[in-house]
């Protein structure tokens, strides 16, 4: 088994059977997590990069079957931040030591190309030493180009699953896997640090799908990979499905660290939601990024992607001192840095 881990870390192609064993085989996971941690330390030391997550809108035109802010959810609370509110979040975040701001939201028709362009260029004008990450879903290539010209540095767009047939079970017919992946390639070609990613334990996901995810990551070579457990939301068609497992999520994070040693890997909010120490476990399994919530406190509960999403305590930007402490206890340190991919 350690041979297999070493071969993966050495860049070898693995067979389906070898992947299957690494993902679900009966072996001591701690060995895998230790190796992932060793590789992470080799490339990034013990630094943990923080990103201030600003959830700019809970309106969404899409209807992803797993997501609490899908357009068909008539009970979802909807809000949208103004540019002034977003800049106020950045001001607070800058003071706290954040040097990356992530603007994430549903696919909101209010966010015209020009509106986003202005917000990005205003943030970059005020905080030239900060990186701006966008995560606003699928847009025409021209929009991505304009926002890149305005100063956006990174873009997060999880591929969600690298199996077309699985993608079709998670989304309505109007959303296509082909278009999702095309957007990712466009982002990378334009020059963004591009982030892909997937949920672990989403309905209908099996071994084939997880192996496809790993092969997709190897081919796409993203700068960032967001991996978190699927968590059901009570107002979605997937309300009755069980959440993804923590061990399997940590396994996929660790395998991704070995596959892409230079990648920026967040210990995701979803991981922190399914277990009180999920975030620390994520860091110890190869993750090197955390994304505390910098949205205004009064809207945080409304960006409800899944049930019981944590947004207080160490998940909140104001809880940074406590987060710094628990990250230090895990053996790492939060740094004031843009934290670009190597
Ligand atoms: N609209 C943008 C997009 O599509 O990339 C960004 C917002 S979207 C809500 C952010 C991510 O939330 C998705 O990529 C998805 O993986 C995750 N997400 C949504 N519902 C989830 C759930 N029930 N459990 C875990 N993660 C979920």
PDB file of C-alpha atoms and ligand atoms in Angstrom, residues 60 62 64-69 104-107 135-138 155-160 175 180 197-199 226 228-233 236 270 303-307, ligand 1:
ATOM      1  CA  UNK A  60     -29.845  31.776  -8.525  1.00  0.00           C
ATOM      2  CA  UNK A  62     -29.989  27.402 -11.762  1.00  0.00           C
ATOM      3  CA  UNK A  64     -29.045  22.061  -9.088  1.00  0.00           C
ATOM      4  CA  UNK A  65     -30.917  19.282  -7.319  1.00  0.00           C
ATOM      5  CA  UNK A  66     -28.613  19.298  -4.281  1.00  0.00           C
ATOM      6  CA  UNK A  67     -28.481  23.018  -3.568  1.00  0.00           C
ATOM      7  CA  UNK A  68     -30.616  24.932  -1.061  1.00  0.00           C
ATOM      8  CA  UNK A  69     -30.574  28.168  -3.095  1.00  0.00           C
ATOM      9  CA  UNK A 104     -19.236  33.897  -4.365  1.00  0.00           C
ATOM     10  CA  UNK A 105     -22.894  33.752  -5.258  1.00  0.00           C
ATOM     11  CA  UNK A 106     -25.746  32.103  -7.043  1.00  0.00           C
ATOM     12  CA  UNK A 107     -26.070  32.854 -10.748  1.00  0.00           C
ATOM     13  CA  UNK A 135     -17.093  32.210  -7.925  1.00  0.00           C
ATOM     14  CA  UNK A 136     -20.166  33.311  -9.837  1.00  0.00           C
ATOM     15  CA  UNK A 137     -20.860  30.249 -11.933  1.00  0.00           C
ATOM     16  CA  UNK A 138     -20.954  29.721 -15.677  1.00  0.00           C
ATOM     17  CA  UNK A 155     -12.027  31.710 -10.283  1.00  0.00           C
ATOM     18  CA  UNK A 156     -13.671  28.825  -8.453  1.00  0.00           C
ATOM     19  CA  UNK A 157     -16.031  26.649 -10.460  1.00  0.00           C
ATOM     20  CA  UNK A 158     -16.322  23.134  -9.119  1.00  0.00           C
ATOM     21  CA  UNK A 159     -16.862  20.595 -11.871  1.00  0.00           C
ATOM     22  CA  UNK A 160     -19.128  18.794  -9.300  1.00  0.00           C
ATOM     23  CA  UNK A 175     -27.379  22.495 -17.310  1.00  0.00           C
ATOM     24  CA  UNK A 180     -19.304  23.404 -17.167  1.00  0.00           C
ATOM     25  CA  UNK A 197     -13.782  20.490  -7.250  1.00  0.00           C
ATOM     26  CA  UNK A 198     -16.503  18.062  -6.334  1.00  0.00           C
ATOM     27  CA  UNK A 199     -18.773  16.870  -3.564  1.00  0.00           C
ATOM     28  CA  UNK A 226     -12.560  22.376  -3.437  1.00  0.00           C
ATOM     29  CA  UNK A 228     -16.370  18.776   0.560  1.00  0.00           C
ATOM     30  CA  UNK A 229     -18.989  16.260   1.623  1.00  0.00           C
ATOM     31  CA  UNK A 230     -22.463  16.470   0.119  1.00  0.00           C
ATOM     32  CA  UNK A 231     -24.873  17.568   2.874  1.00  0.00           C
ATOM     33  CA  UNK A 232     -28.626  17.367   2.279  1.00  0.00           C
ATOM     34  CA  UNK A 233     -30.828  20.456   2.364  1.00  0.00           C
ATOM     35  CA  UNK A 236     -34.373  20.037  -2.160  1.00  0.00           C
ATOM     36  CA  UNK A 270     -18.906  21.541   4.580  1.00  0.00           C
ATOM     37  CA  UNK A 303     -26.869  31.622   2.111  1.00  0.00           C
ATOM     38  CA  UNK A 304     -28.191  28.209   2.945  1.00  0.00           C
ATOM     39  CA  UNK A 305     -26.702  25.676   0.526  1.00  0.00           C
ATOM     40  CA  UNK A 306     -27.251  22.753   2.898  1.00  0.00           C
ATOM     41  CA  UNK A 307     -28.658  22.171   6.375  1.00  0.00           C
TER      42      UNK A 307
HETATM   43  N1  LIG B   1     -22.947  29.529  -8.387  1.00  0.00           N
HETATM   44  C1  LIG B   1     -21.555  29.263  -8.244  1.00  0.00           C
HETATM   45  C2  LIG B   1     -21.203  27.922  -8.848  1.00  0.00           C
HETATM   46  O1  LIG B   1     -22.067  27.245  -9.380  1.00  0.00           O
HETATM   47  O2  LIG B   1     -20.022  27.586  -8.850  1.00  0.00           O
HETATM   48  C3  LIG B   1     -21.069  29.336  -6.817  1.00  0.00           C
HETATM   49  C4  LIG B   1     -22.034  29.013  -5.735  1.00  0.00           C
HETATM   50  S1  LIG B   1     -22.371  27.266  -5.526  1.00  0.00           S
HETATM   51  C5  LIG B   1     -23.685  27.335  -4.368  1.00  0.00           C
HETATM   52  C6  LIG B   1     -20.943  26.740  -4.583  1.00  0.00           C
HETATM   53  C7  LIG B   1     -20.778  25.270  -4.336  1.00  0.00           C
HETATM   54  O3  LIG B   1     -21.643  24.847  -3.284  1.00  0.00           O
HETATM   55  C8  LIG B   1     -21.114  24.324  -5.452  1.00  0.00           C
HETATM   56  O4  LIG B   1     -20.046  24.220  -6.348  1.00  0.00           O
HETATM   57  C9  LIG B   1     -21.432  23.007  -4.726  1.00  0.00           C
HETATM   58  O5  LIG B   1     -20.388  22.056  -4.859  1.00  0.00           O
HETATM   59  C10 LIG B   1     -21.603  23.439  -3.276  1.00  0.00           C
HETATM   60  N2  LIG B   1     -22.884  22.929  -2.744  1.00  0.00           N
HETATM   61  C11 LIG B   1     -24.129  23.261  -3.130  1.00  0.00           C
HETATM   62  N3  LIG B   1     -25.045  22.508  -2.466  1.00  0.00           N
HETATM   63  C12 LIG B   1     -24.359  21.671  -1.663  1.00  0.00           C
HETATM   64  C13 LIG B   1     -24.730  20.642  -0.759  1.00  0.00           C
HETATM   65  N4  LIG B   1     -26.006  20.306  -0.584  1.00  0.00           N
HETATM   66  N5  LIG B   1     -23.766  19.994  -0.081  1.00  0.00           N
HETATM   67  C14 LIG B   1     -22.472  20.328  -0.249  1.00  0.00           C
HETATM   68  N6  LIG B   1     -22.053  21.279  -1.105  1.00  0.00           N
HETATM   69  C15 LIG B   1     -22.980  21.947  -1.815  1.00  0.00           C
END
